[in-house]
Coordinates of C-alpha atoms in Angstrom, one line a residue:
X105 CA -54.1 -25.8 -29.3
X106 CA -53.0 -27.7 -31.8
X107 CA -55.5 -28.8 -34.6
X108 CA -56.1 -32.3 -35.2
X109 CA -53.7 -34.2 -37.4
X110 CA -54.7 -35.6 -40.6
X111 CA -56.5 -39.0 -40.6
X112 CA -56.1 -41.5 -43.2
X113 CA -58.2 -40.9 -46.3
X114 CA -56.7 -43.5 -48.6
X115 CA -58.3 -47.0 -49.2
X116 CA -57.2 -49.3 -46.5
X117 CA -54.7 -52.2 -47.5
X118 CA -55.2 -55.5 -46.5
X119 CA -53.5 -56.9 -43.4
X120 CA -51.0 -58.6 -45.0
X121 CA -50.4 -56.2 -47.6
X122 CA -50.0 -53.6 -45.0
X123 CA -47.6 -55.7 -43.0
X124 CA -45.6 -56.7 -46.1
X125 CA -44.5 -52.8 -46.1
X126 CA -42.0 -53.5 -43.2
X127 CA -40.1 -56.2 -45.5
X128 CA -37.8 -53.2 -46.8
X129 CA -36.9 -52.7 -42.9
X130 CA -36.9 -56.3 -41.8
X131 CA -35.1 -57.7 -45.0
X132 CA -31.5 -57.2 -43.6
X133 CA -32.2 -59.7 -40.5
X134 CA -34.5 -61.9 -42.3
X135 CA -32.4 -64.7 -42.2
X136 CA -32.1 -64.5 -38.5
X137 CA -35.7 -64.2 -38.1
X138 CA -36.2 -67.2 -40.2
X139 CA -34.0 -68.8 -37.9
X140 CA -36.0 -67.9 -35.0
X141 CA -39.3 -69.0 -36.2
X142 CA -37.4 -72.5 -37.2
X143 CA -36.4 -72.8 -33.7
X144 CA -39.7 -71.8 -32.3
X145 CA -41.2 -74.5 -34.6
X146 CA -38.9 -77.1 -33.3
X147 CA -39.6 -76.3 -29.7
X148 CA -43.3 -76.8 -30.8
X149 CA -42.5 -80.3 -32.1
X150 CA -40.6 -81.6 -29.4
X151 CA -43.9 -80.7 -27.3
X152 CA -46.1 -82.6 -29.8
X153 CA -43.8 -85.6 -29.7
X154 CA -44.5 -85.8 -25.9
X155 CA -48.1 -87.3 -26.3
X156 CA -46.5 -89.6 -28.5
X157 CA -43.8 -91.0 -26.5
X158 CA -46.4 -90.9 -23.3
X159 CA -48.7 -93.3 -25.7
X160 CA -45.7 -95.8 -26.0
X161 CA -45.3 -95.4 -22.1
X162 CA -48.7 -96.3 -21.1
X163 CA -49.5 -98.8 -23.9
X164 CA -45.9 -100.5 -23.2
X165 CA -44.0 -100.5 -19.8
X166 CA -46.9 -99.2 -17.7
X167 CA -49.4 -101.9 -18.8
X168 CA -46.5 -104.8 -18.9
X169 CA -45.1 -103.8 -15.4
X170 CA -41.7 -102.9 -16.8
X171 CA -40.3 -100.9 -14.3
X172 CA -36.9 -100.2 -16.3
X173 CA -38.8 -99.6 -19.3
X174 CA -40.9 -96.4 -17.6
X175 CA -37.7 -95.1 -16.5
X176 CA -36.5 -95.1 -19.8
X177 CA -40.0 -93.5 -21.1
X178 CA -40.0 -90.8 -18.5
X179 CA -36.4 -90.0 -19.5
X180 CA -37.4 -89.5 -23.1
X181 CA -40.2 -87.0 -22.1
X182 CA -37.5 -85.2 -19.9
X183 CA -35.2 -85.0 -23.1
X184 CA -38.0 -83.9 -25.2
X185 CA -38.9 -80.9 -22.6
X186 CA -35.4 -79.7 -22.1
X187 CA -34.9 -79.8 -26.0
X188 CA -38.1 -77.7 -26.2
X189 CA -36.5 -75.4 -23.6
X190 CA -33.2 -75.2 -25.5
X191 CA -35.4 -74.5 -28.7
X192 CA -37.2 -71.6 -26.8
X193 CA -34.0 -70.1 -25.7
X194 CA -32.3 -70.3 -29.1
X195 CA -35.3 -68.5 -30.4
X196 CA -35.1 -65.4 -27.9
X197 CA -31.4 -65.3 -28.8
X198 CA -31.9 -65.5 -32.7
X199 CA -34.9 -62.7 -32.7
X200 CA -34.2 -60.2 -30.1
X201 CA -31.6 -58.5 -31.6
X202 CA -32.9 -58.0 -35.2
X203 CA -36.0 -57.0 -34.0
X204 CA -34.2 -54.0 -32.2
X205 CA -32.0 -53.1 -35.3
X206 CA -35.5 -52.7 -37.2
X207 CA -36.5 -50.8 -34.5
X208 CA -33.7 -48.7 -34.8
X209 CA -33.4 -48.6 -38.6
X210 CA -37.4 -47.5 -38.2
X211 CA -36.6 -44.8 -35.8
X212 CA -34.0 -43.1 -37.5
X213 CA -35.3 -43.2 -41.1
X214 CA -38.7 -41.8 -39.5
X215 CA -36.8 -39.2 -37.9
X216 CA -34.7 -38.1 -41.3
X217 CA -38.4 -38.3 -42.9
X218 CA -39.5 -35.6 -40.2
X219 CA -36.6 -33.6 -40.8
X220 CA -37.0 -33.7 -44.7
X221 CA -40.6 -33.0 -44.8
X222 CA -41.7 -29.1 -45.6
X223 CA -42.8 -27.0 -43.1
X224 CA -46.3 -27.2 -44.5
X225 CA -46.2 -30.7 -43.4
X226 CA -45.4 -29.6 -39.6
X227 CA -48.3 -27.2 -39.7
X228 CA -50.9 -29.6 -40.0
X229 CA -49.8 -32.7 -38.1
X230 CA -49.8 -32.4 -34.3
X231 CA -46.3 -33.4 -32.6
X232 CA -48.0 -35.3 -30.2
X233 CA -49.4 -37.5 -33.0
X234 CA -45.7 -37.7 -34.6
X235 CA -43.9 -38.3 -31.2
X236 CA -46.6 -41.2 -30.6
X237 CA -45.3 -42.5 -33.8
X238 CA -41.9 -42.1 -33.3
X239 CA -41.8 -43.8 -29.6
X240 CA -44.6 -46.0 -29.2
X241 CA -45.7 -47.3 -32.8
X242 CA -42.3 -48.2 -33.6
X243 CA -41.5 -50.0 -30.6
X244 CA -44.7 -52.2 -30.7
X245 CA -43.5 -52.9 -34.2
X246 CA -40.1 -53.9 -32.9
X247 CA -41.9 -56.6 -30.2
X248 CA -44.3 -57.8 -32.4
X249 CA -41.5 -58.6 -35.1
X250 CA -39.5 -60.5 -32.2
X251 CA -42.5 -62.0 -30.7
X252 CA -45.9 -61.5 -32.1
X253 CA -45.2 -62.6 -35.6
X254 CA -43.0 -65.7 -34.8
X255 CA -45.1 -67.2 -32.4
X256 CA -48.5 -66.6 -34.2
X257 CA -46.8 -68.3 -37.1
X258 CA -45.9 -71.2 -35.1
X259 CA -49.0 -71.9 -33.2
X260 CA -51.0 -71.9 -35.9
X261 CA -48.8 -74.5 -37.6
X262 CA -48.6 -76.4 -34.2
X263 CA -52.1 -76.1 -34.2
X264 CA -52.3 -77.9 -37.4
X265 CA -49.9 -80.4 -36.9
X266 CA -51.1 -81.5 -33.8
X267 CA -54.8 -81.3 -35.5
X268 CA -53.1 -83.9 -38.3
X269 CA -51.4 -86.1 -35.5
X270 CA -55.0 -86.5 -33.4
X271 CA -56.2 -88.4 -36.6
X272 CA -54.0 -91.2 -36.0
X273 CA -55.8 -92.5 -32.6
X274 CA -59.2 -92.0 -34.3
X275 CA -60.9 -89.7 -36.6
X276 CA -64.0 -89.2 -35.1
X277 CA -62.4 -87.6 -31.8
X278 CA -60.1 -85.6 -34.2
X279 CA -63.4 -84.5 -36.2
X280 CA -64.5 -83.3 -33.0
X281 CA -61.1 -81.4 -32.3
X282 CA -61.4 -79.7 -36.0
X283 CA -65.1 -79.1 -36.1
X284 CA -64.4 -76.8 -32.9
X285 CA -62.4 -74.4 -35.1
X286 CA -64.9 -73.6 -37.3
X287 CA -66.5 -70.7 -34.7
X288 CA -63.6 -69.6 -33.9
X289 CA -62.7 -68.7 -37.1
X290 CA -65.7 -67.0 -37.5
X291 CA -65.3 -64.9 -34.6
X292 CA -61.9 -64.3 -35.7
X293 CA -63.6 -62.7 -38.9
X294 CA -65.5 -60.5 -37.3
X295 CA -62.7 -59.4 -34.7
X296 CA -60.5 -58.3 -37.4
X297 CA -63.1 -55.8 -38.4
X298 CA -64.0 -54.7 -35.3
X299 CA -60.4 -54.8 -33.4
X300 CA -58.9 -52.8 -36.3
X301 CA -61.4 -49.9 -36.3
X302 CA -61.0 -49.8 -32.4
X303 CA -57.2 -49.9 -32.3
X304 CA -56.8 -47.5 -35.2
X305 CA -58.8 -45.3 -33.1
X306 CA -57.2 -46.2 -29.7
X307 CA -53.4 -45.3 -31.3
X308 CA -54.8 -41.9 -32.5
X309 CA -56.0 -40.9 -29.4
X310 CA -52.9 -41.6 -27.4
X311 CA -51.5 -39.0 -29.9
X312 CA -54.0 -36.6 -29.3
X313 CA -53.1 -37.2 -25.5
X314 CA -49.7 -36.8 -25.8
X315 CA -50.0 -33.7 -27.8
X316 CA -52.1 -32.5 -25.0
X317 CA -49.5 -33.2 -22.1
X318 CA -46.8 -31.5 -24.7
X319 CA -48.6 -28.5 -25.1
X320 CA -49.8 -28.0 -21.5
X321 CA -45.7 -28.2 -20.5
X322 CA -44.7 -25.9 -23.2
X323 CA -47.5 -23.6 -21.8
X324 CA -47.2 -24.1 -18.5
X325 CA -46.3 -20.1 -17.6
X326 CA -49.5 -19.3 -19.9
X327 CA -51.8 -21.5 -17.6
X328 CA -50.2 -20.7 -14.5
X329 CA -50.6 -16.7 -15.4
X330 CA -54.1 -17.2 -16.0
X331 CA -55.2 -19.7 -13.3
X332 CA -56.1 -22.1 -16.5
X333 CA -54.9 -25.3 -14.7
X334 CA -58.1 -26.4 -13.6
X335 CA -59.6 -25.8 -17.3
X336 CA -56.7 -28.0 -18.9
X337 CA -56.6 -30.7 -16.4
X338 CA -60.5 -31.0 -17.3
X339 CA -59.9 -30.7 -21.2
X340 CA -57.1 -33.5 -20.4
X341 CA -59.3 -35.8 -18.1
X342 CA -61.9 -35.7 -21.0
X343 CA -59.3 -37.0 -23.4
X344 CA -58.2 -39.5 -21.2
X345 CA -61.8 -40.7 -20.6
X346 CA -62.6 -41.0 -24.3
X347 CA -59.3 -43.1 -24.7
X348 CA -60.2 -45.5 -21.6
X349 CA -63.4 -45.8 -23.2
X350 CA -62.0 -47.0 -26.3
X351 CA -59.4 -49.2 -24.7
X352 CA -62.3 -50.9 -22.8
X353 CA -64.3 -51.8 -26.1
X354 CA -60.9 -53.0 -27.3
X355 CA -60.8 -55.0 -24.1
X356 CA -64.6 -56.3 -24.5
X357 CA -63.4 -57.6 -28.1
X358 CA -60.6 -59.5 -26.8
X359 CA -62.8 -60.8 -24.5
X360 CA -65.5 -61.7 -26.6
X361 CA -63.0 -63.7 -28.9
X362 CA -61.4 -65.4 -26.1
X363 CA -64.4 -66.6 -24.6
X364 CA -65.3 -68.4 -28.1
X365 CA -61.2 -69.8 -27.8
X366 CA -61.2 -71.3 -24.5
X367 CA -65.5 -72.4 -24.8
X368 CA -64.8 -74.3 -27.8
X369 CA -61.8 -75.9 -26.7
X370 CA -64.0 -77.0 -23.4
X371 CA -66.7 -78.1 -25.6
X372 CA -64.5 -80.0 -27.7
X373 CA -62.7 -81.8 -24.7
X374 CA -66.3 -82.5 -23.2
X375 CA -67.7 -84.3 -26.2
X376 CA -64.2 -86.1 -26.8
X377 CA -64.3 -87.3 -23.1
X378 CA -67.5 -89.0 -23.7
X379 CA -67.0 -90.0 -27.3
X380 CA -63.8 -91.5 -26.5
X381 CA -65.2 -93.6 -23.2
X382 CA -67.9 -94.6 -25.6
X383 CA -65.4 -95.6 -28.4
X384 CA -63.0 -97.2 -25.3
X385 CA -65.9 -99.5 -24.3
X386 CA -66.7 -100.7 -27.5
X387 CA -63.1 -101.3 -28.1
X388 CA -62.6 -99.0 -30.8
X389 CA -59.8 -97.2 -29.2
X390 CA -57.3 -98.4 -26.7
X391 CA -56.5 -96.4 -23.4
X392 CA -53.1 -95.7 -24.4
X393 CA -54.6 -93.9 -27.4
X394 CA -57.2 -92.5 -25.4
X395 CA -54.7 -90.9 -22.9
X396 CA -52.1 -89.6 -26.1
X397 CA -55.4 -87.9 -27.6
X398 CA -56.1 -85.9 -24.6
X399 CA -52.4 -85.3 -23.7
X400 CA -52.0 -83.8 -27.2
X401 CA -55.3 -81.9 -26.8
X402 CA -54.1 -80.2 -23.8
X403 CA -50.6 -79.3 -25.5
X404 CA -52.4 -77.8 -28.1
X405 CA -54.5 -75.4 -25.7
X406 CA -52.1 -72.8 -25.2
X407 CA -51.3 -72.4 -28.7
X408 CA -54.8 -72.0 -29.3
X409 CA -56.0 -69.7 -26.7
X410 CA -52.9 -67.6 -27.5
X411 CA -54.1 -67.0 -31.0
X412 CA -57.0 -64.5 -29.6
X413 CA -54.2 -62.4 -28.3
X414 CA -51.5 -62.7 -30.7
X415 CA -54.3 -61.9 -33.6
X416 CA -55.1 -58.7 -31.8
X417 CA -51.1 -57.9 -31.5
X418 CA -51.2 -58.4 -35.5
X419 CA -53.8 -55.7 -35.6
X420 CA -52.4 -53.6 -33.4
X421 CA -48.9 -53.6 -35.2
X422 CA -50.7 -53.3 -38.5
X423 CA -52.1 -50.1 -37.4
X424 CA -49.0 -48.9 -35.8
X425 CA -47.5 -49.8 -39.3
X426 CA -50.3 -48.0 -41.2
X427 CA -49.6 -44.6 -38.8
X428 CA -45.8 -44.9 -39.5
X429 CA -46.4 -45.1 -43.8
X430 CA -49.0 -42.2 -43.4
X431 CA -45.6 -40.3 -42.7
X432 CA -43.3 -42.2 -45.0
X433 CA -45.9 -41.7 -47.6
X434 CA -46.7 -37.7 -46.9
X435 CA -45.7 -35.8 -50.1
X436 CA -42.5 -33.5 -50.0
X437 CA -43.0 -30.9 -52.7
X438 CA -39.7 -29.1 -51.5
X439 CA -37.0 -31.1 -53.1
X440 CA -34.0 -30.5 -54.7
X441 CA -33.8 -30.3 -58.4
X442 CA -33.4 -33.1 -60.7
X443 CA -30.3 -30.7 -62.5
X444 CA -29.2 -28.0 -59.6
X445 CA -27.2 -24.6 -60.2
X446 CA -24.2 -23.9 -58.3
X447 CA -23.1 -20.3 -57.6
X448 CA -19.7 -20.4 -56.9
X449 CA -19.4 -17.3 -55.3
X450 CA -22.6 -15.5 -54.2
X451 CA -23.1 -12.1 -54.2
X452 CA -26.5 -11.7 -52.5
X453 CA -28.8 -10.4 -55.0
X454 CA -32.1 -10.7 -53.5
X455 CA -35.2 -10.5 -55.9
X456 CA -38.9 -11.3 -55.9
X457 CA -40.3 -11.7 -59.1
X458 CA -44.3 -11.6 -59.4
X459 CA -44.5 -13.6 -56.1
X460 CA -48.0 -14.9 -55.4
X461 CA -48.6 -17.3 -52.3
X462 CA -51.4 -18.8 -50.2
X463 CA -51.1 -21.9 -47.7
X464 CA -52.2 -25.0 -48.9
X465 CA -55.1 -25.1 -46.3
X466 CA -56.4 -22.0 -47.6
X467 CA -59.7 -21.8 -49.7
X468 CA -60.0 -21.3 -53.3
X469 CA -62.1 -18.1 -52.9
X470 CA -59.4 -16.6 -50.7
X471 CA -57.5 -14.2 -52.2
X472 CA -53.4 -14.9 -52.4
X473 CA -51.8 -13.5 -49.2
X474 CA -49.0 -12.7 -51.3
X475 CA -50.3 -11.4 -54.5
X476 CA -47.9 -10.2 -57.2
X477 CA -44.5 -9.3 -54.9
X478 CA -41.9 -7.2 -56.9
X479 CA -39.0 -6.5 -55.0
X480 CA -35.1 -6.5 -55.6
X481 CA -32.8 -6.1 -52.6
X482 CA -29.4 -5.2 -54.0
X483 CA -25.9 -6.8 -53.3
X484 CA -24.4 -5.7 -49.7
X485 CA -28.1 -3.7 -48.9
X486 CA -29.7 -3.6 -46.3
X487 CA -34.0 -3.5 -47.0
X488 CA -36.4 -3.0 -44.4
X489 CA -39.8 -4.5 -44.8
X490 CA -42.8 -2.6 -43.0
X491 CA -46.4 -3.2 -43.5
X492 CA -49.2 -3.1 -40.9
X493 CA -50.1 -7.0 -38.9
X494 CA -51.2 -9.6 -41.4
X495 CA -50.1 -8.0 -44.7
X496 CA -47.9 -11.3 -44.9
X497 CA -44.5 -9.6 -44.0
X498 CA -43.4 -12.9 -42.2
X499 CA -44.6 -15.1 -44.8
X500 CA -42.3 -13.4 -47.6
X501 CA -38.9 -14.1 -45.3
X502 CA -40.1 -18.1 -45.5
X503 CA -39.8 -18.0 -49.2
X504 CA -35.9 -17.0 -50.1
X505 CA -35.0 -20.4 -47.9
X506 CA -37.7 -22.4 -49.5
X507 CA -39.5 -23.3 -45.7
X508 CA -42.6 -22.7 -48.1
X509 CA -42.3 -22.7 -52.1
X510 CA -44.3 -19.6 -54.0
X511 CA -47.4 -20.7 -55.5
X512 CA -46.7 -18.1 -58.5
X513 CA -43.8 -16.4 -59.8
X514 CA -40.1 -16.9 -58.4
X515 CA -37.8 -15.7 -56.0
X516 CA -34.1 -15.5 -57.2
X517 CA -30.9 -15.4 -55.7
X518 CA -28.2 -13.9 -58.0
X519 CA -30.7 -14.1 -60.8
X520 CA -31.0 -17.9 -60.1
X521 CA -34.3 -19.8 -59.1
X522 CA -34.1 -20.7 -55.8
X523 CA -35.7 -23.8 -56.9
X524 CA -32.6 -24.4 -59.1
X525 CA -30.3 -24.9 -56.1
X526 CA -29.7 -27.8 -53.8
X527 CA -31.5 -27.1 -50.2
X528 CA -28.3 -27.4 -48.5
X529 CA -26.7 -24.8 -50.7
X530 CA -29.3 -22.4 -50.7
X531 CA -29.6 -22.3 -46.8
X532 CA -25.5 -22.2 -46.7
X533 CA -26.3 -18.7 -48.7
X534 CA -29.3 -17.5 -46.7
X535 CA -29.7 -17.6 -43.1
X536 CA -33.0 -16.8 -41.0
X537 CA -33.2 -15.0 -37.8
X538 CA -36.9 -15.4 -36.6
X539 CA -38.8 -13.1 -34.0
X540 CA -39.6 -16.2 -32.0
X541 CA -35.9 -17.6 -31.0
X542 CA -36.1 -21.5 -30.4
X543 CA -33.1 -23.0 -28.9
X544 CA -32.4 -26.5 -28.6
X545 CA -31.4 -28.7 -25.8
X546 CA -27.7 -28.5 -26.1
X547 CA -24.9 -25.9 -25.3
X548 CA -24.6 -22.2 -26.5
X549 CA -21.6 -23.2 -28.3
X550 CA -23.7 -25.8 -30.6
X551 CA -26.8 -23.6 -30.5
X552 CA -24.9 -20.5 -32.0
X553 CA -22.8 -22.7 -34.4
X554 CA -25.6 -24.7 -35.7
X555 CA -25.4 -23.3 -39.1
X556 CA -21.1 -24.2 -39.5
X557 CA -21.0 -27.7 -40.1
X558 CA -17.6 -26.8 -41.8
X559 CA -16.2 -26.0 -38.4
X560 CA -14.9 -28.5 -35.6
X561 CA -16.8 -26.8 -32.4
X562 CA -13.7 -27.1 -30.5
X563 CA -11.3 -25.3 -32.9
X564 CA -9.8 -22.2 -32.7
X565 CA -11.6 -21.0 -35.6
X566 CA -14.9 -22.2 -34.0
X567 CA -14.0 -20.2 -31.0
X568 CA -13.2 -17.2 -33.2
X569 CA -16.4 -17.2 -35.1
X570 CA -18.6 -17.9 -31.8
X571 CA -17.1 -14.6 -29.8
X572 CA -17.6 -12.8 -32.8
X573 CA -21.1 -13.7 -33.2
X574 CA -21.7 -13.2 -29.5
X575 CA -20.4 -9.5 -29.7
X576 CA -22.4 -8.9 -32.7
X577 CA -25.3 -9.9 -30.8
X578 CA -24.4 -8.2 -27.3
X579 CA -24.4 -11.7 -25.7
X580 CA -22.1 -10.9 -23.0
X581 CA -24.3 -12.8 -20.6
X582 CA -22.8 -15.6 -21.9
X583 CA -19.9 -15.2 -20.1
X584 CA -21.5 -15.3 -17.0
X585 CA -23.1 -18.5 -17.2
X586 CA -21.8 -21.5 -15.2
X587 CA -19.9 -23.1 -18.0
X588 CA -19.6 -20.2 -20.2
X589 CA -20.4 -21.0 -23.7
X590 CA -20.4 -24.4 -22.7
X591 CA -23.3 -24.4 -20.6
X592 CA -26.3 -26.6 -21.6
X593 CA -29.1 -24.5 -21.8
X594 CA -32.4 -25.9 -21.0
X595 CA -35.5 -27.3 -23.5
X596 CA -36.5 -24.6 -26.2
X597 CA -33.9 -22.2 -24.0
X598 CA -36.8 -21.4 -21.7
X599 CA -34.0 -21.0 -18.8
X600 CA -33.2 -17.8 -20.8
X601 CA -34.9 -14.2 -20.9
X602 CA -36.8 -13.8 -24.0
X603 CA -33.9 -11.2 -24.8
X604 CA -31.3 -13.6 -24.1
X605 CA -32.7 -16.1 -26.4
X606 CA -33.5 -13.6 -29.3
X607 CA -29.7 -12.6 -28.8
X608 CA -28.5 -16.1 -29.2
X609 CA -30.9 -16.6 -32.4
X610 CA -29.4 -13.6 -33.9
X611 CA -25.9 -14.8 -32.7
X612 CA -26.7 -18.2 -34.8
X613 CA -27.8 -16.1 -38.1
X614 CA -24.7 -13.7 -38.0
X615 CA -22.1 -17.2 -37.4
X616 CA -23.5 -18.6 -40.3
X617 CA -21.7 -16.3 -42.4
X618 CA -24.5 -16.0 -45.3
X619 CA -24.5 -14.1 -48.3
X620 CA -28.1 -13.3 -47.5
X621 CA -29.7 -13.0 -44.3
X622 CA -33.6 -12.5 -43.1
X623 CA -34.6 -11.2 -40.2
X624 CA -37.9 -11.4 -38.9
X625 CA -37.9 -8.4 -36.3
X626 CA -34.9 -9.7 -34.5
X627 CA -34.8 -7.4 -31.8
X628 CA -38.2 -7.4 -30.2
X629 CA -37.3 -8.5 -27.1
X630 CA -34.5 -6.1 -26.5
X631 CA -34.7 -3.2 -24.1
X632 CA -33.3 0.1 -26.1
X633 CA -29.6 0.7 -24.9
X634 CA -29.4 -3.0 -26.0
X635 CA -31.1 -2.5 -29.1
X636 CA -29.0 0.3 -30.4
X637 CA -25.4 -1.3 -29.4
X638 CA -26.8 -4.5 -31.4
X639 CA -27.5 -2.3 -34.4
X640 CA -24.4 -0.7 -34.4
X641 CA -22.4 -4.0 -34.7
X642 CA -25.2 -5.0 -36.9
X643 CA -24.2 -1.6 -39.6
X644 CA -21.0 -3.0 -39.2
X645 CA -21.2 -6.7 -39.6
X646 CA -24.2 -6.3 -42.7
X647 CA -22.0 -3.8 -44.5
X648 CA -21.1 -6.8 -47.2
X649 CA -24.0 -8.7 -46.6
X650 CA -27.5 -8.3 -47.9
X651 CA -30.1 -8.0 -45.5
X652 CA -34.1 -8.3 -45.5
X653 CA -35.4 -7.3 -42.0
X654 CA -39.2 -7.4 -40.7
X655 CA -39.4 -4.2 -39.0
X656 CA -41.7 -3.3 -36.2
X657 CA -40.0 -0.4 -34.7
X658 CA -38.4 3.0 -36.1
X659 CA -35.0 2.3 -34.8
X660 CA -35.0 -1.1 -37.1
X661 CA -36.1 0.9 -40.1
X662 CA -33.4 3.3 -39.5
X663 CA -31.2 0.4 -39.5
X664 CA -31.8 0.1 -43.5
X665 CA -30.4 1.5 -46.6
X666 CA -34.1 1.3 -48.1
X667 CA -37.4 0.5 -46.9
X668 CA -40.5 -1.5 -48.5
X669 CA -44.2 -1.1 -48.1
X670 CA -46.2 -3.9 -48.1
X671 CA -49.8 -3.5 -48.4
X672 CA -52.5 -5.9 -49.4
X673 CA -50.0 -8.8 -50.3
X674 CA -48.3 -6.2 -52.7
X675 CA -45.0 -4.1 -52.9
X676 CA -46.9 -0.4 -52.9
X677 CA -43.7 1.7 -52.4
X678 CA -39.8 1.3 -52.1
X679 CA -37.3 4.1 -51.3
X680 CA -35.7 5.7 -48.3
X681 CA -37.4 6.4 -45.2
X682 CA -37.5 10.3 -45.8
X683 CA -38.8 9.2 -49.8
X684 CA -41.9 7.3 -48.2
X685 CA -42.6 9.9 -45.7
X686 CA -43.0 12.2 -48.5
X687 CA -45.1 10.4 -50.8
X688 CA -47.0 7.7 -49.0
X689 CA -49.6 8.3 -46.4
X690 CA -50.0 4.7 -45.8
X691 CA -46.0 4.6 -45.0
X692 CA -46.8 7.6 -42.6
X693 CA -49.5 5.5 -41.2
X694 CA -47.3 2.8 -40.4
X695 CA -44.6 4.6 -39.0
X696 CA -46.9 6.3 -36.8
X697 CA -48.0 3.2 -35.3
X698 CA -44.6 2.0 -34.7
X699 CA -43.7 4.9 -32.5
X700 CA -47.0 4.5 -30.7
X701 CA -46.0 0.8 -29.8
X702 CA -42.8 2.5 -28.9
X703 CA -44.4 5.1 -26.5
X704 CA -46.3 2.7 -25.0
X705 CA -43.5 0.6 -24.0
X706 CA -41.7 3.2 -22.8
X707 CA -44.4 4.1 -20.7
X708 CA -44.8 0.8 -19.3
X709 CA -41.4 0.5 -18.5
X710 CA -41.4 3.7 -16.8
X711 CA -44.1 2.4 -15.0
X712 CA -46.5 5.5 -16.1
X713 CA -49.7 5.5 -18.6
X714 CA -49.2 5.0 -21.6
X715 CA -51.7 7.9 -22.3
X716 CA -49.7 10.6 -20.6
X717 CA -47.3 13.0 -22.8
X718 CA -44.5 10.8 -24.0
X719 CA -42.1 13.5 -24.4
X720 CA -39.8 14.0 -27.3
X721 CA -38.7 10.6 -29.3
X722 CA -36.5 10.0 -31.3
X723 CA -36.6 11.7 -34.7
X724 CA -36.3 9.0 -37.2
X725 CA -36.4 11.8 -39.9
X726 CA -33.2 12.8 -38.7
X727 CA -31.7 9.4 -38.5
X728 CA -32.9 8.5 -41.9
X729 CA -31.9 11.8 -43.0
X730 CA -27.8 11.1 -42.1
X731 CA -28.2 7.9 -43.8
X732 CA -29.3 9.4 -47.1
X733 CA -26.3 11.9 -46.9
X734 CA -24.2 9.2 -46.1
X735 CA -25.2 7.1 -49.3
X736 CA -24.9 10.4 -51.3
X737 CA -21.4 10.9 -50.2

């Protein structure tokens, strides 16, 4: 299971400063958002004018008994209501489309940022956390911009304007209303501190929960095979219960501020009613004024009550913004150089010069995983890289394409430090085929031609490159798929066998036509017969291509012109297979371990004990000797 994603350690910005970071995305649509706010304020002003109209109706036509004037007063109130409804419609029409544009821009930028950040970033972050930020948090920001922000600003202004209007009827009644707001502001301050912490915790827990779902779905075969479904369910249930508890605490915080908002209004209403009747009995306020006062207070009820959930909405949006910008602010250490070098015609000379490497989270007391690698792969040469498990072979293959950067020394291509090349140019020169073949939910054609953005996927040239790559990888099974090369394969290619996925990944590397190809045991999932045919094709294809191949099988070593032995983070020997067998005891031990693994695979394939006499095996020395003789000729 993935480790938790990093939690924020930087000082927390104020809510206003945090939300202002959205301005760079909202700036193109600010005019329409501002017009939406104006129309929302206009709707509020129409509502606030209704009590003034009612005061005129009660104090004039109703008091005098003028029926016709009452009708005109009713029509005036109706007109104000219709104008308010029109303003509400305009507000929605003005803000919905701009908010979706901001959502689109945020989502596109977020995805681009994920593609741009180095592999080391993705090693530290749970995929579920990134997914929840991409979908849930950005969607929440869109809803807040279109609804929460405008209504919060307008409702606060409505309350302020309404409170000022109350003073035209009687200062004492208005003072009661204003004084009732003091406890609400105090509770609002306390609410921000508590709810801000809870909403951050909740959104992080939702990301963790998404990660658990994703891991369980991707690992469903393992869970079923080992009968660990109930264990995964218990783990998920515990996480879901923790999230529920946090959501209940959030609901409690909202309930408390809502209590104060409603209670203080009712308290002010009751006090105002008693005081108003007393003032009316003394003749200090008219019935029409008292009626208008309570009509105004009634209209202000919803703006006041809404401030609670709108404030909570703002805190949710602020937390979502923090989580989005944690990714935007992540440092990218693998970037294009300021003054890139171009290699017009790559020859494919790959060299490691004094290379050191350690992962970023490795302790300072730990030795470097790669500790002074010196290795030269000549143009057109196939170099096999062998070593025991944990010696750093796979890590070494990630350095030429700058999936990780060296922490010391340098990697060069044709004498140029790979850090002096643009990433897009570097990754056209060097292609990689991984042991763990990753395919995408797309057609076979799109997967194989992934590295050929210079080709139209439907062009005759693309068809030729596709067919040649599939032939090299011995992927004739593609022709038997329902739609051939246009067949859509499932998520991560799990609808295919391991060997089929590996062959398509190998075809993808071949189709890229690189000057250098780096392969991390690309044939491990193939049977012996298929592997032999693939090797024969690779010998032909790699004749002019520089290749660095991590080998875990004797047959893969046989494909190479030379072999490099990796031991303790260093290259301890380089030479042909025959030379290393003659002079390196450690190399003989490594090769023996390869042969034992092959014998065990054959034993299991033939359904017999791996401890039985395996019989004759392929003579690797003979194959290597033939290659040496051919090279000498």
